[in-house]
mmCIF file of C-alpha atoms in Angstrom:
data_model
loop_
_atom_site.group_PDB
_atom_site.id
_atom_site.type_symbol
_atom_site.label_atom_id
_atom_site.label_comp_id
_atom_site.label_asym_id
_atom_site.label_seq_id
_atom_site.Cartn_x
_atom_site.Cartn_y
_atom_site.Cartn_z
ATOM 1 C CA UNK A 1 -35.367 21.013 11.765
ATOM 2 C CA UNK A 2 -33.767 20.360 8.171
ATOM 3 C CA UNK A 3 -30.013 21.254 8.807
ATOM 4 C CA UNK A 4 -27.949 23.183 7.335
ATOM 5 C CA UNK A 5 -28.994 23.180 3.215
ATOM 6 C CA UNK A 6 -26.815 23.832 0.590
ATOM 7 C CA UNK A 7 -27.292 23.834 -3.475
ATOM 8 C CA UNK A 8 -26.614 22.418 -5.769
ATOM 9 C CA UNK A 9 -25.676 19.101 -4.907
ATOM 10 C CA UNK A 10 -23.593 18.280 -7.948
ATOM 11 C CA UNK A 11 -22.076 21.500 -10.391
ATOM 12 C CA UNK A 12 -20.201 20.110 -13.312
ATOM 13 C CA UNK A 13 -18.603 23.512 -15.299
ATOM 14 C CA UNK A 14 -16.245 24.571 -17.801
ATOM 15 C CA UNK A 15 -12.689 26.533 -16.488
ATOM 16 C CA UNK A 16 -13.832 30.341 -16.856
ATOM 17 C CA UNK A 17 -16.980 29.763 -15.794
ATOM 18 C CA UNK A 18 -18.631 31.555 -12.986
ATOM 19 C CA UNK A 19 -19.902 29.279 -9.785
ATOM 20 C CA UNK A 20 -22.174 29.854 -7.543
ATOM 21 C CA UNK A 21 -22.650 27.880 -4.357
ATOM 22 C CA UNK A 22 -25.301 28.696 -1.675
ATOM 23 C CA UNK A 23 -26.426 27.440 1.751
ATOM 24 C CA UNK A 24 -28.915 28.089 4.600
ATOM 25 C CA UNK A 25 -27.806 27.741 7.778
ATOM 26 C CA UNK A 26 -29.947 26.110 10.740
ATOM 27 C CA UNK A 27 -31.972 28.863 11.823
ATOM 28 C CA UNK A 28 -31.021 30.635 14.959
ATOM 29 C CA UNK A 29 -27.370 29.512 14.517
ATOM 30 C CA UNK A 30 -25.270 32.809 14.619
ATOM 31 C CA UNK A 31 -21.875 31.379 12.708
ATOM 32 C CA UNK A 32 -21.858 29.843 9.463
ATOM 33 C CA UNK A 33 -18.353 28.563 7.823
ATOM 34 C CA UNK A 34 -17.611 27.251 4.372
ATOM 35 C CA UNK A 35 -15.224 24.669 4.047
ATOM 36 C CA UNK A 36 -13.123 22.604 1.146
ATOM 37 C CA UNK A 37 -12.524 19.136 1.350
ATOM 38 C CA UNK A 38 -9.910 17.631 -0.910
ATOM 39 C CA UNK A 39 -8.124 14.133 -0.669
ATOM 40 C CA UNK A 40 -4.689 16.038 -0.591
ATOM 41 C CA UNK A 41 -5.416 18.866 2.061
ATOM 42 C CA UNK A 42 -8.356 17.198 3.708
ATOM 43 C CA UNK A 43 -10.993 19.771 5.150
ATOM 44 C CA UNK A 44 -9.889 23.498 5.353
ATOM 45 C CA UNK A 45 -11.707 26.226 6.844
ATOM 46 C CA UNK A 46 -11.939 29.139 3.799
ATOM 47 C CA UNK A 47 -14.166 31.794 5.642
ATOM 48 C CA UNK A 48 -16.159 32.076 8.810
ATOM 49 C CA UNK A 49 -19.019 34.352 9.652
ATOM 50 C CA UNK A 50 -20.462 35.527 12.708
ATOM 51 C CA UNK A 51 -23.559 37.300 12.790
ATOM 52 C CA UNK A 52 -23.275 38.073 8.997
ATOM 53 C CA UNK A 53 -20.017 39.514 9.142
ATOM 54 C CA UNK A 54 -17.164 37.918 7.635
ATOM 55 C CA UNK A 55 -14.648 37.397 10.334
ATOM 56 C CA UNK A 56 -11.729 35.589 9.217
ATOM 57 C CA UNK A 57 -11.245 34.775 5.243
ATOM 58 C CA UNK A 58 -7.260 33.621 5.329
ATOM 59 C CA UNK A 59 -8.448 30.610 4.083
ATOM 60 C CA UNK A 60 -9.885 32.027 0.657
ATOM 61 C CA UNK A 61 -7.143 30.581 -1.513
ATOM 62 C CA UNK A 62 -7.492 33.607 -4.202
ATOM 63 C CA UNK A 63 -8.949 36.595 -5.184
ATOM 64 C CA UNK A 64 -11.235 34.325 -7.568
ATOM 65 C CA UNK A 65 -12.784 32.891 -4.397
ATOM 66 C CA UNK A 66 -15.725 35.128 -2.731
ATOM 67 C CA UNK A 67 -18.369 34.916 -0.225
ATOM 68 C CA UNK A 68 -21.103 36.931 1.207
ATOM 69 C CA UNK A 69 -23.863 36.417 3.995
ATOM 70 C CA UNK A 70 -26.644 39.070 3.438
ATOM 71 C CA UNK A 71 -28.966 38.111 6.011
ATOM 72 C CA UNK A 72 -28.889 35.144 8.918
ATOM 73 C CA UNK A 73 -30.566 32.601 6.767
ATOM 74 C CA UNK A 74 -28.790 32.697 3.407
ATOM 75 C CA UNK A 75 -24.766 32.877 2.336
ATOM 76 C CA UNK A 76 -23.204 32.232 -0.899
ATOM 77 C CA UNK A 77 -19.669 31.281 -2.214
ATOM 78 C CA UNK A 78 -18.716 32.349 -5.357
ATOM 79 C CA UNK A 79 -15.803 31.481 -7.321
ATOM 80 C CA UNK A 80 -14.829 33.661 -11.120
ATOM 81 C CA UNK A 81 -13.416 32.311 -12.798
ATOM 82 C CA UNK A 82 -13.326 28.955 -12.088
ATOM 83 C CA UNK A 83 -10.488 26.804 -12.731
ATOM 84 C CA UNK A 84 -10.074 22.622 -12.350
ATOM 85 C CA UNK A 85 -8.060 22.729 -9.669
ATOM 86 C CA UNK A 86 -11.071 24.239 -7.816
ATOM 87 C CA UNK A 87 -12.644 20.646 -8.331
ATOM 88 C CA UNK A 88 -13.464 19.442 -4.995
ATOM 89 C CA UNK A 89 -16.081 19.047 -2.066
ATOM 90 C CA UNK A 90 -17.101 22.635 -0.735
ATOM 91 C CA UNK A 91 -19.236 22.458 2.557
ATOM 92 C CA UNK A 92 -21.025 24.642 4.545
ATOM 93 C CA UNK A 93 -21.701 24.369 8.396
ATOM 94 C CA UNK A 94 -23.036 26.552 11.152
ATOM 95 C CA UNK A 95 -22.917 26.341 14.867
ATOM 96 C CA UNK A 96 -23.536 28.946 17.996
ATOM 97 C CA UNK A 97 -20.071 29.005 19.134
ATOM 98 C CA UNK A 98 -18.421 31.037 16.513
ATOM 99 C CA UNK A 99 -14.926 29.669 15.711
ATOM 100 C CA UNK A 100 -14.373 27.255 18.766
ATOM 101 C CA UNK A 101 -14.551 23.875 19.554
ATOM 102 C CA UNK A 102 -18.406 23.998 19.915
ATOM 103 C CA UNK A 103 -20.115 21.214 17.353
ATOM 104 C CA UNK A 104 -20.777 22.642 14.174
ATOM 105 C CA UNK A 105 -23.120 21.194 12.086
ATOM 106 C CA UNK A 106 -22.577 20.495 8.561
ATOM 107 C CA UNK A 107 -24.719 20.650 5.507
ATOM 108 C CA UNK A 108 -24.406 17.389 2.771
ATOM 109 C CA UNK A 109 -21.948 19.777 0.666
ATOM 110 C CA UNK A 110 -21.836 20.651 -3.175
ATOM 111 C CA UNK A 111 -19.422 18.667 -5.253
ATOM 112 C CA UNK A 112 -17.649 20.832 -7.549
ATOM 113 C CA UNK A 113 -15.942 19.444 -10.775
ATOM 114 C CA UNK A 114 -14.387 22.079 -13.333
ATOM 115 C CA UNK A 115 -13.724 20.732 -16.074
ATOM 116 C CA UNK B 1 2.463 20.297 7.027
ATOM 117 C CA UNK B 2 -0.217 18.660 8.791
ATOM 118 C CA UNK B 3 -0.725 19.515 12.527
ATOM 119 C CA UNK B 4 -3.217 16.725 12.944
ATOM 120 C CA UNK B 5 -2.126 13.276 11.599
ATOM 121 C CA UNK B 6 -4.251 10.372 10.929
ATOM 122 C CA UNK B 7 -1.312 7.954 9.395
ATOM 123 C CA UNK B 8 -4.154 5.200 8.632
ATOM 124 C CA UNK B 9 -6.354 5.772 5.445
ATOM 125 C CA UNK B 10 -8.334 3.242 6.017
ATOM 126 C CA UNK B 11 -9.156 0.104 8.605
ATOM 127 C CA UNK B 12 -11.169 -2.555 8.252
ATOM 128 C CA UNK B 13 -12.492 -4.319 11.100
ATOM 129 C CA UNK B 14 -14.923 -7.386 11.626
ATOM 130 C CA UNK B 15 -18.248 -6.900 13.232
ATOM 131 C CA UNK B 16 -18.159 -7.087 16.948
ATOM 132 C CA UNK B 17 -14.648 -6.472 17.086
ATOM 133 C CA UNK B 18 -13.120 -3.530 18.991
ATOM 134 C CA UNK B 19 -12.120 -0.643 15.884
ATOM 135 C CA UNK B 20 -9.169 1.442 17.029
ATOM 136 C CA UNK B 21 -8.811 4.955 15.168
ATOM 137 C CA UNK B 22 -5.667 6.927 16.099
ATOM 138 C CA UNK B 23 -4.660 10.453 15.859
ATOM 139 C CA UNK B 24 -1.235 12.494 16.642
ATOM 140 C CA UNK B 25 -0.617 15.994 16.648
ATOM 141 C CA UNK B 26 1.983 18.170 16.710
ATOM 142 C CA UNK B 27 1.016 21.186 18.925
ATOM 143 C CA UNK B 28 0.948 20.559 22.784
ATOM 144 C CA UNK B 29 -1.117 23.890 23.201
ATOM 145 C CA UNK B 30 -4.043 21.905 21.766
ATOM 146 C CA UNK B 31 -6.717 22.038 24.215
ATOM 147 C CA UNK B 32 -9.764 20.211 22.668
ATOM 148 C CA UNK B 33 -10.259 17.398 20.136
ATOM 149 C CA UNK B 34 -13.134 16.010 18.477
ATOM 150 C CA UNK B 35 -14.132 13.692 16.316
ATOM 151 C CA UNK B 36 -16.442 13.853 13.343
ATOM 152 C CA UNK B 37 -17.896 10.980 11.419
ATOM 153 C CA UNK B 38 -18.706 11.265 7.914
ATOM 154 C CA UNK B 39 -20.873 8.956 5.246
ATOM 155 C CA UNK B 40 -20.731 9.003 1.918
ATOM 156 C CA UNK B 41 -22.528 12.021 -0.196
ATOM 157 C CA UNK B 42 -23.146 13.502 3.684
ATOM 158 C CA UNK B 43 -21.684 16.208 5.624
ATOM 159 C CA UNK B 44 -19.694 15.505 8.926
ATOM 160 C CA UNK B 45 -21.414 15.226 11.747
ATOM 161 C CA UNK B 46 -19.693 15.592 15.661
ATOM 162 C CA UNK B 47 -19.148 12.300 17.283
ATOM 163 C CA UNK B 48 -17.286 12.902 20.641
ATOM 164 C CA UNK B 49 -14.725 15.218 21.834
ATOM 165 C CA UNK B 50 -12.336 15.375 25.039
ATOM 166 C CA UNK B 51 -10.861 18.386 26.909
ATOM 167 C CA UNK B 52 -6.961 17.985 27.136
ATOM 168 C CA UNK B 53 -7.447 18.245 30.803
ATOM 169 C CA UNK B 54 -9.067 14.831 30.690
ATOM 170 C CA UNK B 55 -7.505 11.366 29.515
ATOM 171 C CA UNK B 56 -10.868 9.372 28.335
ATOM 172 C CA UNK B 57 -14.366 10.314 27.654
ATOM 173 C CA UNK B 58 -16.897 7.593 27.311
ATOM 174 C CA UNK B 59 -20.373 7.435 25.357
ATOM 175 C CA UNK B 60 -21.573 4.459 24.910
ATOM 176 C CA UNK B 61 -19.870 2.337 22.460
ATOM 177 C CA UNK B 62 -17.265 5.126 21.846
ATOM 178 C CA UNK B 63 -14.512 6.123 23.958
ATOM 179 C CA UNK B 64 -11.764 8.550 23.340
ATOM 180 C CA UNK B 65 -8.158 8.096 24.962
ATOM 181 C CA UNK B 66 -6.027 11.099 25.095
ATOM 182 C CA UNK B 67 -2.420 10.751 25.577
ATOM 183 C CA UNK B 68 -0.903 14.233 26.132
ATOM 184 C CA UNK B 69 2.829 13.104 26.492
ATOM 185 C CA UNK B 70 2.982 11.623 23.585
ATOM 186 C CA UNK B 71 0.346 13.555 21.765
ATOM 187 C CA UNK B 72 -1.726 11.249 20.611
ATOM 188 C CA UNK B 73 -5.331 10.463 20.821
ATOM 189 C CA UNK B 74 -7.370 7.145 19.851
ATOM 190 C CA UNK B 75 -11.082 6.204 19.251
ATOM 191 C CA UNK B 76 -12.360 2.805 20.443
ATOM 192 C CA UNK B 77 -15.413 1.387 19.419
ATOM 193 C CA UNK B 78 -16.948 -1.532 20.854
ATOM 194 C CA UNK B 79 -18.277 -3.617 19.241
ATOM 195 C CA UNK B 80 -18.084 -2.440 15.867
ATOM 196 C CA UNK B 81 -21.591 -2.215 13.953
ATOM 197 C CA UNK B 82 -21.198 -2.263 9.847
ATOM 198 C CA UNK B 83 -23.542 0.760 10.156
ATOM 199 C CA UNK B 84 -20.350 2.473 11.841
ATOM 200 C CA UNK B 85 -18.743 2.242 8.463
ATOM 201 C CA UNK B 86 -17.994 5.870 7.638
ATOM 202 C CA UNK B 87 -14.859 8.629 7.499
ATOM 203 C CA UNK B 88 -13.852 9.690 10.633
ATOM 204 C CA UNK B 89 -11.874 12.524 11.174
ATOM 205 C CA UNK B 90 -10.102 13.986 14.033
ATOM 206 C CA UNK B 91 -9.566 17.899 14.817
ATOM 207 C CA UNK B 92 -8.240 19.560 17.249
ATOM 208 C CA UNK B 93 -8.755 23.158 18.499
ATOM 209 C CA UNK B 94 -5.873 25.699 18.534
ATOM 210 C CA UNK B 95 -7.122 28.283 21.318
ATOM 211 C CA UNK B 96 -4.285 30.812 20.516
ATOM 212 C CA UNK B 97 -5.095 30.975 17.104
ATOM 213 C CA UNK B 98 -8.455 30.394 17.115
ATOM 214 C CA UNK B 99 -8.732 27.788 14.536
ATOM 215 C CA UNK B 100 -9.799 24.100 14.329
ATOM 216 C CA UNK B 101 -7.229 21.842 12.736
ATOM 217 C CA UNK B 102 -8.537 18.899 10.960
ATOM 218 C CA UNK B 103 -6.909 15.661 10.009
ATOM 219 C CA UNK B 104 -7.078 13.749 6.685
ATOM 220 C CA UNK B 105 -9.790 11.179 7.947
ATOM 221 C CA UNK B 106 -9.762 7.312 8.445
ATOM 222 C CA UNK B 107 -12.328 5.456 6.524
ATOM 223 C CA UNK B 108 -13.550 2.682 8.889
ATOM 224 C CA UNK B 109 -14.950 -0.455 6.988
ATOM 225 C CA UNK B 110 -16.943 -2.597 9.177
ATOM 226 C CA UNK B 111 -17.212 -6.375 7.705
ATOM 227 C CA UNK B 112 -20.396 -8.029 8.744
#
């Protein structure tokens, strides 16, 4: 099992540019989570999908952030336009328990730097 | 306003000794607690959990203790090994709001 796959692993972009982060969850998992990790705020849940449907996007910081899950094996998190304060590590995770205490399986993360 | 607090950003321990990582929470309605471990350049991985109806859960070298009256839990690693060097996150399940609340993490260094 390849685990959760995220791409790119590192992204450096300039302020105002569009950024797209990609995630492939573990096959068979029905829930997918996007997190952002910063030193000050730790791990924050941005959005959660269940069976490809967005269930809770209350953690999405602004309208500049959007996420899609067109099928069970692929999700994207887009930031447009990007700003320096968006610099963080973005994690994707998946599981079969949805938003619960069931174990979540995390990808390696995408380190985003916005200059 | 952190509902799950890991007050020690870092901890250093000698190999073979006990590591104790602490976590405090504010909401007495949290009903499940988890510890995740994170190595550099990797995502967090689940380590151990405990239900609020228990006060101890053990898995090999890892034991989690829960003190509900103090709203405090701790992760004990005995004996500590250099491979345990990682960031440890405490998380609490808020069943009422259906959210997993994460602490900021404690970086553990186990020195040979």
